[in-house]
Amino acid sequence: MNSLQEQQTRAALLFRLLFTTPGGDGKLKTADNPFLRQLKGLIDAFTGNGNEASCADYFNEIYRRWGDRTQGELFSALFDSFTNAGIIPGQAALEKKDDLFLIGETIAFFEVLQSVRDTLPDSGVLPGARELFSSLKEFMAPESLLRAIGQADRFLKGRVFRFIGNRFVPVKADSAKPVEKFFGFPGVRSSFQDHFKKYSSGISNIPLLINSLPGYGKTSMTVSYALAEENIVLILPEPEALEEDWHALMEPLTARKDLKFVVFFDDIDPRSVNWYKFRTHVGGAFTLPDNVNVVLSANYEFPPSILSRGRRVSFPVFDEIRCMEMVEDFLLDFGLKSLPGNIVSLIAADYTEEFGQHKFTELSPRTLMRYLNIYQKNVNKRRTIVEIAMGPMITRPDPELFYEFNIELMRSLYGEEYIKNLLKERLKNL
């Protein structure tokens, strides 16, 4: 076997070791990563196992698509390889045989890439493409290699990520606010706090199943209470990942034993979801890894087969009583030591009056907070409402208004049959 044949064999073996896993069908699988697909094409072209495309073609294409990001994509793929092997680059120990072996094989792969580059023809290669992988020689020492791979950790870029197209994209959590700024619903807030604290401390990772009518704060409350625990990273996948991309989503998270993830599927419709993969991997044939917690949020009830696999948090209906509870909490947080006269009921009544004037489209915690925020900015409105509250007139929010709005909302969401069953239950309770 000549030197070139040895290099070709070595290239194929190293790529298989670093970037493939055996599937259940007896075939090797490469991660669903556009960069790795092109890198595999390059190695196949070098070893003669590919199509008619040459190494020069792949160098040109990699350069056109990735350019200066090529090295970053390579180190990102290597980070996944290390973590899939149970090695966190920042925690790797040079005295461990497995760690040293993978480090050595990675350095050998860098040497292969440089050898492939040296075989490029004198013409037909873009100048920039010819320079690809030339700087890998800076990472031939184990310490510098581990440092570079560790810096490719995607989760160093933030604490909140969307999962789109099988990639984790960092985003800003615009809806996050201090948990102290949520008002009313004390039982619900207590459940959220208890759930995420237990998960953060390693006590439990049972899924959290949240439902309520629209506008109650399911999304913002989940985001804020999850991020209130400093060791939690929040993942926001598209609803379709429950059915189609479960493995692509969960595998990179499962490999990161050094982190805790909350995977938040927001605003799903439980009636149309194919629950097969969820039931299989949550309380079915498999169990969720300890470092992953799934949270589901919906405007509808979850089916019994799903509720049995998690912890249910259901918001009570927003009525005049809960409206006044939220107003009272807001005023106390605003700094009022004592609440003058009937100011709570007066503010709640004014809110419902503005709803009647079509200044809001719904009676909900969302629009109430929008209304209350006006008091933070408008001194005259604060002064006026306090003066009125000190007077003899007592104004209260209209309970019938809340009742009629909630019934119509439930009818539009759940149908007439739901309303009939609801009324039957009320009659039974009488």
Short mmCIF file of C-alpha atoms in Angstrom, two decimals:
data_model
loop_
_atom_site.label_atom_id
_atom_site.label_comp_id
_atom_site.label_asym_id
_atom_site.label_seq_id
_atom_site.Cartn_x
_atom_site.Cartn_y
_atom_site.Cartn_z
CA MET A 1 0.00 0.00 0.00
CA ASN A 2 1.54 3.30 -1.06
CA SER A 3 1.53 6.55 0.91
CA LEU A 4 -1.48 8.02 -0.91
CA GLN A 5 -3.52 4.88 -0.30
CA GLU A 6 -2.64 5.03 3.38
CA GLN A 7 -3.77 8.64 3.56
CA GLN A 8 -7.03 7.79 1.80
CA THR A 9 -7.75 4.91 4.16
CA ARG A 10 -6.87 7.06 7.16
CA ALA A 11 -9.12 9.89 5.94
CA ALA A 12 -12.14 7.60 5.62
CA LEU A 13 -11.59 5.97 9.02
CA LEU A 14 -11.09 9.29 10.82
CA PHE A 15 -14.21 10.84 9.31
CA ARG A 16 -16.23 7.79 10.33
CA LEU A 17 -14.87 7.93 13.87
CA LEU A 18 -15.45 11.64 14.38
CA PHE A 19 -18.65 12.39 12.50
CA THR A 20 -20.77 9.27 11.99
CA THR A 21 -22.84 6.93 14.12
CA PRO A 22 -24.19 3.48 13.21
CA GLY A 23 -27.94 3.42 12.63
CA GLY A 24 -30.41 0.68 13.37
CA ASP A 25 -30.44 -0.25 9.69
CA GLY A 26 -26.76 -1.20 9.70
CA LYS A 27 -25.73 1.98 7.89
CA LEU A 28 -23.54 4.84 9.09
CA LYS A 29 -25.32 8.16 9.66
CA THR A 30 -23.75 11.58 9.38
CA ALA A 31 -25.37 14.33 11.44
CA ASP A 32 -27.92 16.39 9.51
CA ASN A 33 -25.48 19.25 9.12
CA PRO A 34 -24.90 21.01 5.73
CA PHE A 35 -21.22 21.60 6.49
CA LEU A 36 -20.60 17.95 7.42
CA ARG A 37 -22.35 16.80 4.26
CA GLN A 38 -19.91 18.83 2.19
CA LEU A 39 -16.96 17.69 4.27
CA LYS A 40 -18.03 14.08 3.73
CA GLY A 41 -18.23 14.77 0.01
CA LEU A 42 -14.67 16.10 0.13
CA ILE A 43 -13.39 12.99 1.95
CA ASP A 44 -15.29 10.70 -0.44
CA ALA A 45 -13.77 12.53 -3.41
CA PHE A 46 -10.30 12.15 -1.89
CA THR A 47 -10.74 8.44 -1.20
CA GLY A 48 -12.39 7.71 -4.55
CA ASN A 49 -15.69 6.69 -2.93
CA GLY A 50 -17.69 9.68 -4.12
CA ASN A 51 -19.16 10.80 -7.41
CA GLU A 52 -17.27 12.52 -10.18
CA ALA A 53 -16.72 15.72 -8.17
CA SER A 54 -13.07 16.30 -7.28
CA CYS A 55 -11.45 17.65 -4.14
CA ALA A 56 -11.01 20.96 -5.97
CA ASP A 57 -14.78 21.16 -6.58
CA TYR A 58 -15.49 20.63 -2.88
CA PHE A 59 -12.86 23.12 -1.77
CA ASN A 60 -14.44 25.72 -4.06
CA GLU A 61 -17.96 24.95 -2.86
CA ILE A 62 -17.04 24.96 0.84
CA TYR A 63 -15.30 28.30 0.34
CA ARG A 64 -18.26 29.79 -1.55
CA ARG A 65 -20.75 28.74 1.12
CA TRP A 66 -18.81 29.08 4.35
CA GLY A 67 -15.79 31.28 3.60
CA ASP A 68 -14.18 32.55 6.79
CA ARG A 69 -16.73 30.55 8.82
CA THR A 70 -15.34 27.21 7.62
CA GLN A 71 -13.03 26.70 10.60
CA GLY A 72 -15.81 27.65 13.03
CA GLU A 73 -18.18 25.13 11.44
CA LEU A 74 -15.49 22.44 11.70
CA PHE A 75 -14.85 23.13 15.38
CA SER A 76 -18.58 23.24 16.07
CA ALA A 77 -18.97 19.78 14.49
CA LEU A 78 -16.01 18.55 16.54
CA PHE A 79 -17.60 19.90 19.72
CA ASP A 80 -20.63 17.70 19.01
CA SER A 81 -18.35 14.74 18.32
CA PHE A 82 -16.63 15.14 21.67
CA THR A 83 -19.84 15.56 23.64
CA ASN A 84 -21.45 12.58 21.86
CA ALA A 85 -18.44 10.59 23.07
CA GLY A 86 -19.15 11.77 26.62
CA ILE A 87 -16.26 14.26 26.65
CA ILE A 88 -16.96 17.91 27.45
CA PRO A 89 -13.99 19.78 25.91
CA GLY A 90 -13.75 22.23 28.79
CA GLN A 91 -13.60 19.31 31.23
CA ALA A 92 -11.42 16.92 29.24
CA ALA A 93 -8.48 15.43 31.13
CA LEU A 94 -5.25 14.80 29.28
CA GLU A 95 -4.44 11.84 31.51
CA LYS A 96 -7.59 9.94 30.47
CA LYS A 97 -6.97 7.41 27.71
CA ASP A 98 -10.28 7.99 25.91
CA ASP A 99 -9.86 11.77 25.98
CA LEU A 100 -6.29 11.55 24.70
CA PHE A 101 -7.31 9.09 21.98
CA LEU A 102 -10.02 11.36 20.57
CA ILE A 103 -7.72 14.38 20.77
CA GLY A 104 -5.02 12.48 18.90
CA GLU A 105 -7.43 11.29 16.21
CA THR A 106 -8.71 14.86 15.74
CA ILE A 107 -5.16 16.11 15.22
CA ALA A 108 -4.63 13.27 12.74
CA PHE A 109 -7.76 14.38 10.87
CA PHE A 110 -6.37 17.93 10.67
CA GLU A 111 -3.24 16.47 9.11
CA VAL A 112 -5.41 14.61 6.59
CA LEU A 113 -7.20 17.82 5.62
CA GLN A 114 -3.88 19.52 5.04
CA SER A 115 -2.72 16.55 2.95
CA VAL A 116 -5.90 16.79 0.86
CA ARG A 117 -5.22 20.51 0.37
CA ASP A 118 -1.70 19.71 -0.82
CA THR A 119 -3.12 17.50 -3.61
CA LEU A 120 -5.10 20.35 -5.17
CA PRO A 121 -4.17 21.09 -8.80
CA ASP A 122 -2.39 24.27 -9.79
CA SER A 123 -5.46 25.59 -11.62
CA GLY A 124 -9.23 25.46 -11.12
CA VAL A 125 -9.15 26.35 -7.41
CA LEU A 126 -10.30 29.71 -6.04
CA PRO A 127 -7.48 31.55 -4.23
CA GLY A 128 -9.51 31.71 -1.03
CA ALA A 129 -10.44 28.04 -1.29
CA ARG A 130 -6.78 27.10 -1.55
CA GLU A 131 -6.23 28.61 1.91
CA LEU A 132 -8.96 26.56 3.61
CA PHE A 133 -7.73 24.52 6.61
CA SER A 134 -4.27 26.13 6.41
CA SER A 135 -4.54 27.53 9.95
CA LEU A 136 -5.30 24.14 11.50
CA LYS A 137 -1.59 23.72 12.13
CA GLU A 138 -2.04 26.15 15.06
CA PHE A 139 -4.12 23.54 16.90
CA MET A 140 -1.86 20.50 16.82
CA ALA A 141 -1.15 20.68 20.55
CA PRO A 142 -3.82 19.04 22.77
CA GLU A 143 -4.25 22.11 24.99
CA SER A 144 -4.81 24.56 22.13
CA LEU A 145 -7.10 22.08 20.36
CA LEU A 146 -9.33 21.60 23.40
CA ARG A 147 -9.44 25.35 23.97
CA ALA A 148 -10.55 25.98 20.39
CA ILE A 149 -13.18 23.23 20.44
CA GLY A 150 -14.47 24.47 23.81
CA GLN A 151 -14.97 27.95 22.36
CA ALA A 152 -17.21 26.42 19.68
CA ASP A 153 -19.83 25.55 22.31
CA ARG A 154 -23.07 26.89 20.81
CA PHE A 155 -24.57 27.34 24.26
CA LEU A 156 -21.93 29.90 25.23
CA LYS A 157 -23.83 32.40 23.06
CA GLY A 158 -26.71 32.91 25.47
CA ARG A 159 -29.36 31.22 27.60
CA VAL A 160 -32.26 31.20 25.16
CA PHE A 161 -32.22 29.43 21.79
CA ARG A 162 -34.71 28.72 19.06
CA PHE A 163 -34.49 25.33 17.38
CA ILE A 164 -35.02 25.98 13.67
CA GLY A 165 -33.94 23.79 10.78
CA ASN A 166 -32.14 21.43 13.18
CA ARG A 167 -29.94 24.30 14.41
CA PHE A 168 -29.88 26.11 17.75
CA VAL A 169 -30.12 29.86 17.13
CA PRO A 170 -29.51 32.26 20.06
CA VAL A 171 -32.29 34.79 20.66
CA LYS A 172 -33.14 37.47 23.20
CA ALA A 173 -35.88 36.60 25.65
CA ASP A 174 -38.01 39.70 25.10
CA SER A 175 -40.84 38.44 27.29
CA ALA A 176 -38.61 37.72 30.29
CA LYS A 177 -39.17 39.88 33.33
CA PRO A 178 -38.49 39.45 37.06
CA VAL A 179 -40.82 36.87 38.57
CA GLU A 180 -41.79 39.47 41.19
CA LYS A 181 -43.52 41.42 38.40
CA PHE A 182 -46.24 38.81 37.90
CA PHE A 183 -49.43 39.61 39.77
CA GLY A 184 -52.47 37.60 40.83
CA PHE A 185 -52.84 33.82 40.40
CA PRO A 186 -50.76 33.03 43.52
CA GLY A 187 -51.37 29.28 43.25
CA VAL A 188 -50.20 29.17 39.64
CA ARG A 189 -47.10 31.27 40.36
CA SER A 190 -46.25 29.02 43.28
CA SER A 191 -46.51 25.94 41.04
CA PHE A 192 -44.20 27.48 38.44
CA GLN A 193 -41.62 28.42 41.04
CA ASP A 194 -41.76 25.02 42.71
CA HIS A 195 -41.47 23.16 39.40
CA PHE A 196 -38.39 24.96 38.09
CA LYS A 197 -36.63 25.01 41.45
CA LYS A 198 -37.04 21.24 41.77
CA TYR A 199 -35.74 20.70 38.26
CA SER A 200 -32.84 23.12 38.77
CA SER A 201 -31.78 21.33 41.94
CA GLY A 202 -32.00 17.87 40.34
CA ILE A 203 -35.02 16.66 42.31
CA SER A 204 -37.38 16.08 39.37
CA ASN A 205 -37.63 16.61 35.62
CA ILE A 206 -41.27 15.63 35.17
CA PRO A 207 -42.82 17.49 32.21
CA LEU A 208 -44.90 20.60 32.93
CA LEU A 209 -48.24 20.81 31.10
CA ILE A 210 -49.79 24.29 31.12
CA ASN A 211 -53.20 25.30 29.83
CA SER A 212 -55.40 28.37 30.04
CA LEU A 213 -57.49 30.68 27.93
CA PRO A 214 -55.45 33.04 25.72
CA GLY A 215 -53.73 36.04 27.29
CA TYR A 216 -53.11 34.61 30.76
CA GLY A 217 -49.30 34.77 30.62
CA LYS A 218 -48.36 31.15 29.95
CA THR A 219 -45.45 32.09 27.70
CA SER A 220 -43.96 34.97 29.68
CA MET A 221 -44.37 33.15 32.99
CA THR A 222 -42.63 30.02 31.69
CA VAL A 223 -39.73 32.02 30.24
CA SER A 224 -39.26 34.14 33.36
CA TYR A 225 -39.52 31.37 35.95
CA ALA A 226 -37.22 29.08 33.94
CA LEU A 227 -34.56 31.77 33.51
CA ALA A 228 -34.85 32.73 37.18
CA GLU A 229 -32.86 29.53 37.83
CA GLU A 230 -29.33 30.45 36.79
CA ASN A 231 -28.29 26.97 35.62
CA ILE A 232 -31.12 26.56 33.10
CA VAL A 233 -30.80 27.01 29.32
CA LEU A 234 -34.13 27.57 27.55
CA ILE A 235 -34.83 25.95 24.16
CA LEU A 236 -37.78 27.14 22.06
CA PRO A 237 -38.51 24.62 19.27
CA GLU A 238 -41.23 24.90 16.66
CA PRO A 239 -44.34 22.82 17.54
CA GLU A 240 -43.54 20.46 14.64
CA ALA A 241 -40.48 19.17 16.52
CA LEU A 242 -42.85 17.23 18.78
CA GLU A 243 -43.61 15.00 15.82
CA GLU A 244 -40.84 15.32 13.23
CA ASP A 245 -37.55 16.46 14.76
CA TRP A 246 -37.61 14.91 18.23
CA HIS A 247 -34.30 13.05 17.87
CA ALA A 248 -32.49 15.94 16.15
CA LEU A 249 -33.61 18.20 19.01
CA MET A 250 -32.93 15.90 21.94
CA GLU A 251 -29.65 14.21 20.99
CA PRO A 252 -27.41 17.31 21.27
CA LEU A 253 -29.06 18.20 24.59
CA THR A 254 -28.76 14.72 26.02
CA ALA A 255 -25.01 14.76 25.31
CA ARG A 256 -24.55 17.91 27.40
CA LYS A 257 -24.62 16.46 30.89
CA ASP A 258 -22.96 19.65 32.17
CA LEU A 259 -26.07 21.75 31.38
CA LYS A 260 -29.76 21.72 32.25
CA PHE A 261 -32.27 22.41 29.49
CA VAL A 262 -35.90 23.41 29.52
CA VAL A 263 -37.47 22.57 26.14
CA PHE A 264 -40.56 24.77 25.84
CA PHE A 265 -43.17 23.90 23.20
CA ASP A 266 -45.37 26.97 23.24
CA ASP A 267 -48.89 27.45 21.89
CA ILE A 268 -49.43 23.92 20.63
CA ASP A 269 -52.81 22.45 19.73
CA PRO A 270 -53.07 19.14 21.63
CA ARG A 271 -56.03 18.07 19.48
CA SER A 272 -53.97 17.85 16.28
CA VAL A 273 -50.58 16.66 17.61
CA ASN A 274 -49.39 13.16 16.82
CA TRP A 275 -48.24 12.23 20.33
CA TYR A 276 -46.44 9.01 19.37
CA LYS A 277 -42.86 10.23 19.84
CA PHE A 278 -43.70 12.14 23.01
CA ARG A 279 -45.45 9.14 24.58
CA THR A 280 -42.59 6.86 23.53
CA HIS A 281 -39.83 9.03 25.01
CA VAL A 282 -41.69 10.42 28.03
CA GLY A 283 -42.93 7.72 30.36
CA GLY A 284 -43.04 5.13 27.56
CA ALA A 285 -40.34 2.78 26.30
CA PHE A 286 -37.75 5.47 27.10
CA THR A 287 -37.32 8.18 29.72
CA LEU A 288 -36.16 11.74 29.38
CA PRO A 289 -32.52 12.33 30.39
CA ASP A 290 -32.09 14.02 33.76
CA ASN A 291 -30.76 17.21 32.17
CA VAL A 292 -33.83 17.83 29.97
CA ASN A 293 -37.23 19.10 31.11
CA VAL A 294 -40.11 19.45 28.64
CA VAL A 295 -42.76 22.14 29.06
CA LEU A 296 -45.92 22.19 26.94
CA SER A 297 -48.28 25.15 26.74
CA ALA A 298 -51.72 25.25 25.12
CA ASN A 299 -55.04 27.05 25.08
CA TYR A 300 -56.75 23.65 25.16
CA GLU A 301 -56.88 20.72 27.57
CA PHE A 302 -54.29 17.97 27.12
CA PRO A 303 -55.54 14.41 26.55
CA PRO A 304 -55.50 12.09 29.60
CA SER A 305 -52.69 9.96 28.10
CA ILE A 306 -50.46 13.06 28.12
CA LEU A 307 -51.60 14.49 31.46
CA SER A 308 -50.62 11.21 33.13
CA ARG A 309 -47.00 11.81 32.05
CA GLY A 310 -46.53 15.24 33.59
CA ARG A 311 -47.50 17.89 36.09
CA ARG A 312 -50.56 19.90 35.13
CA VAL A 313 -50.88 23.63 35.80
CA SER A 314 -54.24 25.05 34.77
CA PHE A 315 -55.01 28.75 35.17
CA PRO A 316 -58.37 29.51 36.78
CA VAL A 317 -60.71 31.67 34.71
CA PHE A 318 -59.99 35.39 34.86
CA ASP A 319 -63.03 37.01 36.52
CA GLU A 320 -63.71 40.17 38.57
CA ILE A 321 -62.21 38.62 41.73
CA ARG A 322 -58.92 37.69 40.06
CA CYS A 323 -58.90 41.02 38.28
CA MET A 324 -58.96 42.81 41.65
CA GLU A 325 -56.30 40.44 43.04
CA MET A 326 -53.98 41.46 40.20
CA VAL A 327 -54.73 45.15 40.74
CA GLU A 328 -53.99 44.86 44.46
CA ASP A 329 -50.69 43.06 43.86
CA PHE A 330 -49.72 45.67 41.28
CA LEU A 331 -50.42 48.56 43.65
CA LEU A 332 -48.48 46.98 46.50
CA ASP A 333 -45.55 46.36 44.17
CA PHE A 334 -45.83 49.94 42.97
CA GLY A 335 -44.99 51.09 46.47
CA LEU A 336 -48.30 51.81 48.16
CA LYS A 337 -48.01 50.72 51.80
CA SER A 338 -51.76 50.95 52.34
CA LEU A 339 -54.48 51.07 49.72
CA PRO A 340 -56.77 54.11 50.10
CA GLY A 341 -60.52 53.50 50.17
CA ASN A 342 -61.94 51.51 47.32
CA ILE A 343 -59.07 52.11 44.93
CA VAL A 344 -58.71 48.43 43.95
CA SER A 345 -62.34 47.97 42.90
CA LEU A 346 -62.36 51.43 41.31
CA ILE A 347 -59.33 50.67 39.11
CA ALA A 348 -60.80 47.28 38.17
CA ALA A 349 -64.09 48.94 37.26
CA ASP A 350 -62.30 51.56 35.18
CA TYR A 351 -60.48 48.80 33.33
CA THR A 352 -63.75 47.04 32.46
CA GLU A 353 -65.25 50.36 31.40
CA GLU A 354 -62.37 50.90 28.96
CA PHE A 355 -62.98 47.40 27.65
CA GLY A 356 -66.62 48.37 27.08
CA GLN A 357 -65.36 51.37 25.11
CA HIS A 358 -63.39 48.94 22.88
CA LYS A 359 -59.98 50.14 24.05
CA PHE A 360 -59.13 46.46 24.62
CA THR A 361 -60.14 43.42 22.59
CA GLU A 362 -60.28 41.01 25.53
CA LEU A 363 -60.68 40.78 29.28
CA SER A 364 -57.47 39.03 30.28
CA PRO A 365 -54.37 39.45 32.46
CA ARG A 366 -52.54 40.57 29.32
CA THR A 367 -54.81 43.57 28.66
CA LEU A 368 -55.11 44.35 32.38
CA MET A 369 -51.33 44.70 32.64
CA ARG A 370 -51.34 46.92 29.57
CA TYR A 371 -53.94 49.07 31.30
CA LEU A 372 -52.10 49.13 34.65
CA ASN A 373 -48.83 50.16 33.03
CA ILE A 374 -50.48 53.47 32.18
CA TYR A 375 -50.43 54.33 35.90
CA GLN A 376 -46.65 53.92 35.97
CA LYS A 377 -46.25 56.61 33.32
CA ASN A 378 -49.15 58.99 34.00
CA VAL A 379 -48.95 60.97 37.25
CA ASN A 380 -52.28 62.73 36.62
CA LYS A 381 -54.09 59.42 36.20
CA ARG A 382 -52.66 58.20 39.49
CA ARG A 383 -53.67 61.38 41.30
CA THR A 384 -57.18 61.34 39.84
CA ILE A 385 -57.88 57.72 40.70
CA VAL A 386 -56.73 58.23 44.32
CA GLU A 387 -58.97 61.32 44.71
CA ILE A 388 -61.99 59.45 43.36
CA ALA A 389 -61.26 56.48 45.61
CA MET A 390 -61.43 58.74 48.66
CA GLY A 391 -64.96 59.80 47.76
CA PRO A 392 -68.27 58.28 48.88
CA MET A 393 -69.05 56.44 45.62
CA ILE A 394 -68.15 52.74 45.47
CA THR A 395 -67.60 51.38 41.97
CA ARG A 396 -67.01 47.71 41.34
CA PRO A 397 -66.19 45.72 38.19
CA ASP A 398 -69.20 44.08 36.57
CA PRO A 399 -69.04 40.29 37.11
CA GLU A 400 -71.57 39.75 34.32
CA LEU A 401 -69.21 41.35 31.83
CA PHE A 402 -66.47 38.85 32.71
CA TYR A 403 -68.93 35.95 32.60
CA GLU A 404 -70.27 36.84 29.17
CA PHE A 405 -66.82 37.44 27.71
CA ASN A 406 -65.42 34.15 29.07
CA ILE A 407 -68.41 32.14 27.86
CA GLU A 408 -68.12 33.56 24.35
CA LEU A 409 -64.37 32.97 24.30
CA MET A 410 -64.78 29.37 25.44
CA ARG A 411 -67.54 28.84 22.90
CA SER A 412 -65.29 30.08 20.08
CA LEU A 413 -62.38 27.88 21.24
CA TYR A 414 -64.07 24.73 22.48
CA GLY A 415 -67.49 24.69 20.81
CA GLU A 416 -71.08 24.71 21.98
CA GLU A 417 -70.93 21.21 23.47
CA TYR A 418 -68.24 22.34 25.93
CA ILE A 419 -70.47 25.19 27.15
CA LYS A 420 -73.42 22.82 27.62
CA ASN A 421 -71.27 20.43 29.68
CA LEU A 422 -69.94 23.34 31.71
CA LEU A 423 -73.47 24.49 32.56
CA LYS A 424 -74.45 20.91 33.48
CA GLU A 425 -71.55 20.73 35.94
CA ARG A 426 -72.61 24.02 37.50
CA LEU A 427 -76.17 22.77 37.92
CA LYS A 428 -74.88 19.58 39.56
CA ASN A 429 -72.85 21.63 42.01
CA LEU A 430 -75.96 23.61 42.94
#
